[in-house]
Short mmCIF file of C-alpha atoms in Angstrom, two decimals:
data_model
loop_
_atom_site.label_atom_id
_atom_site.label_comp_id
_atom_site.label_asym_id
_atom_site.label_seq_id
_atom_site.Cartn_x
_atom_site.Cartn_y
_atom_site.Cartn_z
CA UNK Z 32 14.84 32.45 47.64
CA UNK Z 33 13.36 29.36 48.57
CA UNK Z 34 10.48 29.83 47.12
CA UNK Z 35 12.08 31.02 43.69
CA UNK Z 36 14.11 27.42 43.98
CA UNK Z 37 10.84 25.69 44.33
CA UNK Z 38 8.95 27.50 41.33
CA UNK Z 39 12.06 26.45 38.94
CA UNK Z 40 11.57 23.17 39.98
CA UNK Z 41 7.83 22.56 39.52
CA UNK Z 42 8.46 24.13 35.94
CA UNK Z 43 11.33 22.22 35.04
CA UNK Z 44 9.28 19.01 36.23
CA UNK Z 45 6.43 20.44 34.37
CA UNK Z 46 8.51 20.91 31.00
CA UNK Z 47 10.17 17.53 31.60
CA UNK Z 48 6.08 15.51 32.02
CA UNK Z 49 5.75 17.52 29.03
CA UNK Z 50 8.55 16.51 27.14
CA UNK Z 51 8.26 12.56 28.21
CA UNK Z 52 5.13 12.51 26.69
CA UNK Z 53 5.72 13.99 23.70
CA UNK Z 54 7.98 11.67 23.23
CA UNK Z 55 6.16 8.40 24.26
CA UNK Z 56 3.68 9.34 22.22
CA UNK Z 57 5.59 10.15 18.97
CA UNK Z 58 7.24 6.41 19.42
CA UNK Z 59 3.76 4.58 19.45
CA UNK Z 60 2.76 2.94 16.64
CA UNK Z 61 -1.03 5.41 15.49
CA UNK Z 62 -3.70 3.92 12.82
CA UNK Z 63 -4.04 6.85 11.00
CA UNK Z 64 -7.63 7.24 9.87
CA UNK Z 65 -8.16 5.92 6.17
CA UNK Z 66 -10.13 9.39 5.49
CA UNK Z 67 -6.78 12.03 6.93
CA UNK Z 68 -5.84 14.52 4.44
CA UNK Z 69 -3.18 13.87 2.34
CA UNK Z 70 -0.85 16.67 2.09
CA UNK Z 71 0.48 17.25 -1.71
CA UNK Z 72 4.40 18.15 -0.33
CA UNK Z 73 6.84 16.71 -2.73
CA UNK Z 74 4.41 15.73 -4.91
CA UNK Z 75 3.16 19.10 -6.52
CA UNK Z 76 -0.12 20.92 -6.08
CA UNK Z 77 -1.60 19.81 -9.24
CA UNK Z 78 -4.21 16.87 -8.15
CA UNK Z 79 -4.01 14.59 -5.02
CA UNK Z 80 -1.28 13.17 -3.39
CA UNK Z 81 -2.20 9.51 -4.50
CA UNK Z 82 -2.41 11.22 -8.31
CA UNK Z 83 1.13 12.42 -8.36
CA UNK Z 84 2.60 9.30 -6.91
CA UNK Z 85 1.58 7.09 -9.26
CA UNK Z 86 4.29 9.38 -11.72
CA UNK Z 87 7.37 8.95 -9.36
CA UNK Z 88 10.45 6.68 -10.19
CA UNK Z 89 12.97 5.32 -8.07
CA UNK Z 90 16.10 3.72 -8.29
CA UNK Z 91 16.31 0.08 -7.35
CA UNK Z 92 19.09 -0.95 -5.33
CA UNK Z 93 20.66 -2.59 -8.38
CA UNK Z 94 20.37 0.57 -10.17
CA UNK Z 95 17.32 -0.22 -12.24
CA UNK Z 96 14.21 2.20 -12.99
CA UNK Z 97 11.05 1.59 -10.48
CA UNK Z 98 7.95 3.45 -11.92
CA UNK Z 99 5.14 3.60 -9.94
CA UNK Z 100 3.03 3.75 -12.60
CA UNK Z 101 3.94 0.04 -13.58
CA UNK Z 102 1.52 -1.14 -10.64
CA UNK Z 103 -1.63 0.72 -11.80
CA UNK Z 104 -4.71 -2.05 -11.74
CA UNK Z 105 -3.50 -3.75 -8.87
CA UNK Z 106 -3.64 -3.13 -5.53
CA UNK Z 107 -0.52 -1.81 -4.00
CA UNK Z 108 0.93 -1.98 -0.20
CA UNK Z 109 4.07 0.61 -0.35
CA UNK Z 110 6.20 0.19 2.86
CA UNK Z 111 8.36 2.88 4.17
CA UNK Z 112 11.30 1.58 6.01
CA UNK Z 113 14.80 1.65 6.49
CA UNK Z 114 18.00 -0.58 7.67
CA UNK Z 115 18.55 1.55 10.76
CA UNK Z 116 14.67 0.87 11.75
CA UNK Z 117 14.20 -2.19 14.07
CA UNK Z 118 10.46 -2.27 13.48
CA UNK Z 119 10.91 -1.81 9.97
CA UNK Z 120 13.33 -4.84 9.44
CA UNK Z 121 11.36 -6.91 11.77
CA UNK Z 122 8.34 -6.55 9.58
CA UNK Z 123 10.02 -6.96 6.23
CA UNK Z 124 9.88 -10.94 6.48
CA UNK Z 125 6.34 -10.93 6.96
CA UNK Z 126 5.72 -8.36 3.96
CA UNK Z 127 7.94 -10.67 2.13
CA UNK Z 128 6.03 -13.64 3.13
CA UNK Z 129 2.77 -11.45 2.00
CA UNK Z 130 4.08 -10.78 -1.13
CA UNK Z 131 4.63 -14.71 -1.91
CA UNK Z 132 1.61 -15.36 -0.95
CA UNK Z 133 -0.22 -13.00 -3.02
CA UNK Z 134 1.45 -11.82 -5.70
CA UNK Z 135 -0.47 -14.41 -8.39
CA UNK Z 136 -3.99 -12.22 -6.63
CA UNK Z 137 -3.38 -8.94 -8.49
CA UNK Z 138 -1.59 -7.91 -5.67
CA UNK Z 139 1.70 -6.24 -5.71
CA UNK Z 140 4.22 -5.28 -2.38
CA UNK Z 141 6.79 -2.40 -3.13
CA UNK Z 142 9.56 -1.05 -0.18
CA UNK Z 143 10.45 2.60 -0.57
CA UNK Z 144 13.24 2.83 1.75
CA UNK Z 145 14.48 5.63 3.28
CA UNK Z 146 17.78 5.25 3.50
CA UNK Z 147 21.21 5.50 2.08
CA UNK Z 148 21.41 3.59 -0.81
CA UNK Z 149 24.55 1.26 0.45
CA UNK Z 150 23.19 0.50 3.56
CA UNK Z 151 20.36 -1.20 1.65
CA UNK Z 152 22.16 -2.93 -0.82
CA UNK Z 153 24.30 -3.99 1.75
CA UNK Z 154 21.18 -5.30 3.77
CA UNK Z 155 19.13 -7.05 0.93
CA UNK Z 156 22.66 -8.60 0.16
CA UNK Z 157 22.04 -10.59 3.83
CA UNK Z 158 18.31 -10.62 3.77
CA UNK Z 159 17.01 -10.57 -0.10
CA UNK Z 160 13.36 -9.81 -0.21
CA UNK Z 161 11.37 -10.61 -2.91
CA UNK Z 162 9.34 -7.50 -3.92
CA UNK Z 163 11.16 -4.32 -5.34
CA UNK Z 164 12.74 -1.87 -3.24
CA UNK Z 165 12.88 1.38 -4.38
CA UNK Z 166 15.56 3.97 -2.96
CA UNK Z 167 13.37 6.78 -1.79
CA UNK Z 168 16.06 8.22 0.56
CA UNK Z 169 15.83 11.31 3.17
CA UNK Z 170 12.99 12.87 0.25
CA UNK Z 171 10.97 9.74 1.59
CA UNK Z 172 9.64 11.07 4.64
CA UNK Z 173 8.52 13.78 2.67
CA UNK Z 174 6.76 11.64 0.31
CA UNK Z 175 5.41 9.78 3.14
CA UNK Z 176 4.22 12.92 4.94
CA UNK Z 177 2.45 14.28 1.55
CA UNK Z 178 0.51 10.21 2.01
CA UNK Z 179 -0.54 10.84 5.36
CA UNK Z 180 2.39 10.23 7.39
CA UNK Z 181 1.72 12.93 10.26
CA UNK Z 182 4.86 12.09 12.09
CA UNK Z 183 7.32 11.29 9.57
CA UNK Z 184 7.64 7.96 11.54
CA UNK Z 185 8.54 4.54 10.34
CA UNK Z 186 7.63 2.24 9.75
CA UNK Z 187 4.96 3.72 7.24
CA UNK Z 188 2.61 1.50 4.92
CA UNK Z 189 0.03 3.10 2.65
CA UNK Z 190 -2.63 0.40 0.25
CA UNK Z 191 -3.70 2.08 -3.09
CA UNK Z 192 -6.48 0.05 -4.56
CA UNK Z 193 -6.58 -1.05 -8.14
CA UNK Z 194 -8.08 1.86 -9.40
CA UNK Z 195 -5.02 3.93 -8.21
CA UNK Z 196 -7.24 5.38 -4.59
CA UNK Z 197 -5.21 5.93 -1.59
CA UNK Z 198 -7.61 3.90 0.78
CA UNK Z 199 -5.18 2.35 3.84
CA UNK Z 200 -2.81 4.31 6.02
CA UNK Z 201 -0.54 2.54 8.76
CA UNK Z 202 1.55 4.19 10.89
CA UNK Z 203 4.22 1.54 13.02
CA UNK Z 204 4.57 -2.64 11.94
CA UNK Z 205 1.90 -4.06 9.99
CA UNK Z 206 -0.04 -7.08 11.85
CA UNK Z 207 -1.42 -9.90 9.90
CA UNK Z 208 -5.12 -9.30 9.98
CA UNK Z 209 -4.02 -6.27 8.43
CA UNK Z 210 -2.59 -7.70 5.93
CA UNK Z 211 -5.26 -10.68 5.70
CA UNK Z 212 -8.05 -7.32 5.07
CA UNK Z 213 -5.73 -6.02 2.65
CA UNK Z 214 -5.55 -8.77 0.40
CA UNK Z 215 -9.31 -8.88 0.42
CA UNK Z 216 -9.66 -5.80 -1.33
CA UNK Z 217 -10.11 -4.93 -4.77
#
């Protein structure tokens, strides 16, 4: 009996290791490699993932149409976020700030969040950002997944260049050498 009581313990401790690190590791922000696959998901079999998003629309927060397609030739950072994220809505200043900065270099910022749509509006209403937000909701993490998004995680950023080419992946807050490469690019 003793024994028993000791092997049900080493497995529950083994299971609970297991569990705690599963966890700490799925809460750490990962650089996901620039060359992962991109799963097509939401976006439809037919071409690549980057292809296919460049013919999504969203809804803006105001209720306006967002088409993707609008930012072809310029190089796009798409941020995945929502209000209930504290990473997330302690890097939207700095995207913000990014945006300001660069929008005049062929350079364009666009939040997808994900999201119901009046806990954003009731955000921006506080904290107004200057790029558009489009209102990806739940089907975001899916979109983000078919990008590269391995975890469904966010915060989520993904760069397209100006010739439409998925070429940056972030997983967890942008940093601003990040950002500083990013508006190098082309």
């Amino acid at each position: 009996m003793k024994r028993r009581n000791m092997l049900y313990g080493a497995a529950a401790a083994v299971a609970g290791l297991a569990g705690a690190s599963v966890a700490w590791w799925k809460f750490q922000p990962h650089q996901l490699a620039p060359s992962a696959p991109a799963d097509t998901g939401l976006l439809g079999a037919a071409g690549s993932a980057s292809d296919a998003f460049w013919r999504l629309n969203f809804d803006t927060p105001d209720g306006k149409n967002l088409s993707m397609s609008s930012f072809r030739g310029k190089v796009l950072l798409v941020n995945f976020w929502a209000t209930w994220c504290p990473p997330c809505v302690e890097e939207l200043p700095l995207l913000d700030y990014f945006f300001q900065e660069n929008k005049d270099k062929n350079l364009q910022v666009v939040g997808l969040a994900v999201d119901q749509p009046s806990a954003v509006r009731t955000w921006l209403q506080t904290k107004p950002l200057n790029f558009p937000v489009g209102m990806a909701g739940l089907a975001g993490t899916e979109l983000s997944k078919s990008l590269g998004n391995l975890s469904g995680g966010l915060p989520f950023s993904v760069v397209f260049s100006a010739a439409g080419e998925l070429i940056h992946r972030k997983m967890g807050k942008v940093l601003p050498e990040e950002l500083a490469q990013w508006a190098a690019l082309k």
